[in-house]
PDB file of C-alpha atoms in Angstrom:
ATOM      1  CA  UNK A  14      13.286  21.972 -15.572  1.00  0.00           C
ATOM      2  CA  UNK A  15      12.012  23.173 -12.222  1.00  0.00           C
ATOM      3  CA  UNK A  16       9.384  20.413 -11.854  1.00  0.00           C
ATOM      4  CA  UNK A  17      12.057  17.747 -12.419  1.00  0.00           C
ATOM      5  CA  UNK A  18      14.322  19.320  -9.770  1.00  0.00           C
ATOM      6  CA  UNK A  19      11.437  19.483  -7.266  1.00  0.00           C
ATOM      7  CA  UNK A  20      10.619  15.801  -7.817  1.00  0.00           C
ATOM      8  CA  UNK A  21      14.265  14.773  -7.380  1.00  0.00           C
ATOM      9  CA  UNK A  22      14.516  16.865  -4.205  1.00  0.00           C
ATOM     10  CA  UNK A  23      11.301  15.329  -2.829  1.00  0.00           C
ATOM     11  CA  UNK A  24      12.527  11.797  -3.563  1.00  0.00           C
ATOM     12  CA  UNK A  25      15.888  12.565  -1.928  1.00  0.00           C
ATOM     13  CA  UNK A  26      14.099  14.001   1.120  1.00  0.00           C
ATOM     14  CA  UNK A  27      11.961  10.844   1.418  1.00  0.00           C
ATOM     15  CA  UNK A  28      15.058   8.648   1.257  1.00  0.00           C
ATOM     16  CA  UNK A  29      16.895  10.738   3.851  1.00  0.00           C
ATOM     17  CA  UNK A  30      13.858  10.722   6.169  1.00  0.00           C
ATOM     18  CA  UNK A  31      13.861   6.914   6.220  1.00  0.00           C
ATOM     19  CA  UNK A  32      17.077   6.852   8.278  1.00  0.00           C
ATOM     20  CA  UNK A  33      17.047   7.833  11.938  1.00  0.00           C
ATOM     21  CA  UNK A  34      19.009  10.808  13.235  1.00  0.00           C
ATOM     22  CA  UNK A  35      21.943   8.673  14.393  1.00  0.00           C
ATOM     23  CA  UNK A  36      22.663   7.304  10.935  1.00  0.00           C
ATOM     24  CA  UNK A  37      25.576   8.715   8.994  1.00  0.00           C
ATOM     25  CA  UNK A  38      24.199   8.802   5.457  1.00  0.00           C
ATOM     26  CA  UNK A  39      26.076   9.877   2.383  1.00  0.00           C
ATOM     27  CA  UNK A  40      24.583  10.682  -0.976  1.00  0.00           C
ATOM     28  CA  UNK A  41      26.562   9.779  -4.044  1.00  0.00           C
ATOM     29  CA  UNK A  42      25.543  11.314  -7.329  1.00  0.00           C
ATOM     30  CA  UNK A  43      25.734   9.269 -10.507  1.00  0.00           C
ATOM     31  CA  UNK A  44      25.485  10.723 -13.964  1.00  0.00           C
ATOM     32  CA  UNK A  45      25.424   7.299 -15.609  1.00  0.00           C
ATOM     33  CA  UNK A  46      21.942   7.971 -16.990  1.00  0.00           C
ATOM     34  CA  UNK A  47      23.629   9.946 -19.776  1.00  0.00           C
ATOM     35  CA  UNK A  48      25.800   6.981 -20.812  1.00  0.00           C
ATOM     36  CA  UNK A  49      24.694   4.599 -23.550  1.00  0.00           C
ATOM     37  CA  UNK A  50      25.651   1.130 -22.302  1.00  0.00           C
ATOM     38  CA  UNK A  51      26.995  -1.396 -24.815  1.00  0.00           C
ATOM     39  CA  UNK A  52      25.172  -4.685 -25.396  1.00  0.00           C
ATOM     40  CA  UNK A  53      26.073  -7.253 -22.699  1.00  0.00           C
ATOM     41  CA  UNK A  54      27.031  -4.679 -20.063  1.00  0.00           C
ATOM     42  CA  UNK A  55      24.109  -5.720 -17.853  1.00  0.00           C
ATOM     43  CA  UNK A  56      26.019  -8.300 -15.787  1.00  0.00           C
ATOM     44  CA  UNK A  57      28.738  -5.801 -14.851  1.00  0.00           C
ATOM     45  CA  UNK A  58      26.091  -3.296 -13.817  1.00  0.00           C
ATOM     46  CA  UNK A  59      24.316  -5.942 -11.713  1.00  0.00           C
ATOM     47  CA  UNK A  60      27.596  -6.820  -9.962  1.00  0.00           C
ATOM     48  CA  UNK A  61      28.164  -3.138  -9.212  1.00  0.00           C
ATOM     49  CA  UNK A  62      24.679  -2.846  -7.687  1.00  0.00           C
ATOM     50  CA  UNK A  63      25.227  -5.965  -5.580  1.00  0.00           C
ATOM     51  CA  UNK A  64      28.458  -4.451  -4.278  1.00  0.00           C
ATOM     52  CA  UNK A  65      26.587  -1.213  -3.559  1.00  0.00           C
ATOM     53  CA  UNK A  66      24.223  -2.920  -1.113  1.00  0.00           C
ATOM     54  CA  UNK A  67      27.035  -3.150   1.444  1.00  0.00           C
ATOM     55  CA  UNK A  68      29.725  -0.480   1.310  1.00  0.00           C
ATOM     56  CA  UNK A  69      32.870  -1.293   3.287  1.00  0.00           C
ATOM     57  CA  UNK A  70      35.613   1.138   4.191  1.00  0.00           C
ATOM     58  CA  UNK A  71      37.861  -1.471   5.796  1.00  0.00           C
ATOM     59  CA  UNK A  72      41.579  -1.913   5.022  1.00  0.00           C
ATOM     60  CA  UNK A  73      41.944  -3.731   1.727  1.00  0.00           C
ATOM     61  CA  UNK A  74      38.521  -2.755   0.402  1.00  0.00           C
ATOM     62  CA  UNK A  75      38.497  -0.981  -2.933  1.00  0.00           C
ATOM     63  CA  UNK A  76      36.935   2.161  -1.444  1.00  0.00           C
ATOM     64  CA  UNK A  77      39.611   2.287   1.249  1.00  0.00           C
ATOM     65  CA  UNK A  78      42.241   3.285  -1.298  1.00  0.00           C
ATOM     66  CA  UNK A  79      44.338   6.323  -0.513  1.00  0.00           C
ATOM     67  CA  UNK A  80      42.153   9.427  -0.479  1.00  0.00           C
ATOM     68  CA  UNK A  81      38.913   7.438  -0.785  1.00  0.00           C
ATOM     69  CA  UNK A  82      37.706   8.561   2.647  1.00  0.00           C
ATOM     70  CA  UNK A  83      36.878  11.919   1.124  1.00  0.00           C
ATOM     71  CA  UNK A  84      37.548  15.504   2.137  1.00  0.00           C
ATOM     72  CA  UNK A  85      37.310  16.224   5.847  1.00  0.00           C
ATOM     73  CA  UNK A  86      37.726  12.593   6.906  1.00  0.00           C
ATOM     74  CA  UNK A  87      40.956  11.098   8.232  1.00  0.00           C
ATOM     75  CA  UNK A  88      42.738   8.788   5.775  1.00  0.00           C
ATOM     76  CA  UNK A  89      42.373   5.864   8.187  1.00  0.00           C
ATOM     77  CA  UNK A  90      38.574   6.274   8.447  1.00  0.00           C
ATOM     78  CA  UNK A  91      36.829   2.892   8.519  1.00  0.00           C
ATOM     79  CA  UNK A  92      33.214   1.806   8.552  1.00  0.00           C
ATOM     80  CA  UNK A  93      30.539  -0.453   7.130  1.00  0.00           C
ATOM     81  CA  UNK A  94      27.550   1.070   5.393  1.00  0.00           C
ATOM     82  CA  UNK A  95      24.354  -0.308   3.903  1.00  0.00           C
ATOM     83  CA  UNK A  96      22.290   1.027   1.057  1.00  0.00           C
ATOM     84  CA  UNK A  97      18.973   2.387   2.350  1.00  0.00           C
ATOM     85  CA  UNK A  98      17.762   4.745  -0.344  1.00  0.00           C
ATOM     86  CA  UNK A  99      17.936   5.330  -4.075  1.00  0.00           C
ATOM     87  CA  UNK A 100      16.610   8.129  -6.250  1.00  0.00           C
ATOM     88  CA  UNK A 101      16.098   6.928  -9.814  1.00  0.00           C
ATOM     89  CA  UNK A 102      15.489   8.531 -13.166  1.00  0.00           C
ATOM     90  CA  UNK A 103      13.445   6.761 -15.828  1.00  0.00           C
ATOM     91  CA  UNK A 104      13.718   8.139 -19.323  1.00  0.00           C
ATOM     92  CA  UNK A 105      16.106   8.460 -22.228  1.00  0.00           C
ATOM     93  CA  UNK A 106      16.993  12.127 -21.715  1.00  0.00           C
ATOM     94  CA  UNK A 107      18.315  14.015 -18.690  1.00  0.00           C
ATOM     95  CA  UNK A 108      15.885  16.911 -19.135  1.00  0.00           C
ATOM     96  CA  UNK A 109      12.810  14.683 -19.323  1.00  0.00           C
ATOM     97  CA  UNK A 110      11.539  11.521 -17.718  1.00  0.00           C
ATOM     98  CA  UNK A 111      10.418  10.613 -14.235  1.00  0.00           C
ATOM     99  CA  UNK A 112      12.116  10.522 -10.816  1.00  0.00           C
ATOM    100  CA  UNK A 113      11.203   8.041  -8.082  1.00  0.00           C
ATOM    101  CA  UNK A 114      12.466   7.226  -4.578  1.00  0.00           C
ATOM    102  CA  UNK A 115      13.242   3.732  -3.235  1.00  0.00           C
ATOM    103  CA  UNK A 116      13.641   3.467   0.562  1.00  0.00           C
ATOM    104  CA  UNK A 117      14.552   0.617   2.896  1.00  0.00           C
ATOM    105  CA  UNK A 118      12.636   0.648   6.187  1.00  0.00           C
ATOM    106  CA  UNK A 119      14.360  -1.174   9.019  1.00  0.00           C
ATOM    107  CA  UNK A 120      12.392  -3.648  11.083  1.00  0.00           C
ATOM    108  CA  UNK A 121      14.570  -2.909  14.114  1.00  0.00           C
ATOM    109  CA  UNK A 122      17.878  -4.172  15.454  1.00  0.00           C
ATOM    110  CA  UNK A 123      18.369  -7.759  14.367  1.00  0.00           C
ATOM    111  CA  UNK A 124      14.894  -7.914  12.840  1.00  0.00           C
ATOM    112  CA  UNK A 125      15.113  -9.589   9.421  1.00  0.00           C
ATOM    113  CA  UNK A 126      11.895  -7.931   8.264  1.00  0.00           C
ATOM    114  CA  UNK A 127      13.539  -4.970   6.527  1.00  0.00           C
ATOM    115  CA  UNK A 128      11.232  -3.794   3.744  1.00  0.00           C
ATOM    116  CA  UNK A 129      11.771  -1.694   0.647  1.00  0.00           C
ATOM    117  CA  UNK A 130       9.210   0.864  -0.536  1.00  0.00           C
ATOM    118  CA  UNK A 131       8.984   2.753  -3.810  1.00  0.00           C
ATOM    119  CA  UNK A 132       7.663   6.337  -3.884  1.00  0.00           C
ATOM    120  CA  UNK A 133       6.099   7.235  -7.240  1.00  0.00           C
ATOM    121  CA  UNK A 134       4.640  10.712  -6.794  1.00  0.00           C
ATOM    122  CA  UNK A 135       1.714  10.214  -4.374  1.00  0.00           C
ATOM    123  CA  UNK A 136       1.736   6.420  -4.769  1.00  0.00           C
ATOM    124  CA  UNK A 137       3.755   4.373  -2.272  1.00  0.00           C
ATOM    125  CA  UNK A 138       4.048   0.614  -2.603  1.00  0.00           C
ATOM    126  CA  UNK A 139       6.136  -2.178  -1.148  1.00  0.00           C
ATOM    127  CA  UNK A 140       8.839  -3.647  -3.371  1.00  0.00           C
ATOM    128  CA  UNK A 141      11.658  -6.163  -3.007  1.00  0.00           C
ATOM    129  CA  UNK A 142      15.419  -5.947  -2.755  1.00  0.00           C
ATOM    130  CA  UNK A 143      15.515  -7.871  -6.039  1.00  0.00           C
ATOM    131  CA  UNK A 144      13.647  -5.012  -7.739  1.00  0.00           C
ATOM    132  CA  UNK A 145      16.090  -2.497  -6.256  1.00  0.00           C
ATOM    133  CA  UNK A 146      18.910  -4.573  -7.742  1.00  0.00           C
ATOM    134  CA  UNK A 147      17.427  -3.979 -11.207  1.00  0.00           C
ATOM    135  CA  UNK A 148      17.874  -0.182 -11.046  1.00  0.00           C
ATOM    136  CA  UNK A 149      20.658  -0.214 -13.632  1.00  0.00           C
ATOM    137  CA  UNK A 150      18.966   1.689 -16.420  1.00  0.00           C
ATOM    138  CA  UNK A 151      19.003   0.670 -20.032  1.00  0.00           C
ATOM    139  CA  UNK A 152      16.288   1.595 -22.481  1.00  0.00           C
ATOM    140  CA  UNK A 153      13.299   2.878 -20.565  1.00  0.00           C
ATOM    141  CA  UNK A 154      14.113   1.403 -17.150  1.00  0.00           C
ATOM    142  CA  UNK A 155      15.125   3.203 -13.943  1.00  0.00           C
ATOM    143  CA  UNK A 156      18.738   4.311 -13.477  1.00  0.00           C
ATOM    144  CA  UNK A 157      20.100   4.924  -9.979  1.00  0.00           C
ATOM    145  CA  UNK A 158      20.772   8.681  -9.815  1.00  0.00           C
ATOM    146  CA  UNK A 159      21.467   9.197  -6.094  1.00  0.00           C
ATOM    147  CA  UNK A 160      22.303   6.497  -3.561  1.00  0.00           C
ATOM    148  CA  UNK A 161      22.039   6.857   0.221  1.00  0.00           C
ATOM    149  CA  UNK A 162      24.046   4.812   2.728  1.00  0.00           C
ATOM    150  CA  UNK A 163      23.855   4.570   6.513  1.00  0.00           C
ATOM    151  CA  UNK A 164      26.411   3.395   9.014  1.00  0.00           C
ATOM    152  CA  UNK A 165      26.043  -0.219  10.040  1.00  0.00           C
ATOM    153  CA  UNK A 166      28.162  -1.776  12.777  1.00  0.00           C
TER     154      UNK A 166
END
């Protein structure tokens, strides 16, 4: 109920705060946590997450299909985006479980020391990109619920 919504909002706020004011971030909602995945679907989900790390809106890219730019954007809109935040849900039911935030902190322009952090209520700890790649759900594991992207040139 209300507690779950507050936790999701707090995790989304933490992810949005990780980007600076010049970043164009978009949040994409996923309701996949309500879907029971068939056995062997894990590889497809992993490939989808790998593709999600770098979102391209260039000609020829799958997301650049007609109308993919979204409402309010010109059809020829182009850009490269990187994943910098994820809100996850862990649990078998939508009205129960636990929400967490996963945020990428930039090391600075050209600095390869980008780090990922996981926000679990009041506990914050460093994690790896590999762990973020595992946010595909299944059983009692975390399912990406909201994803946040920022413009990258």
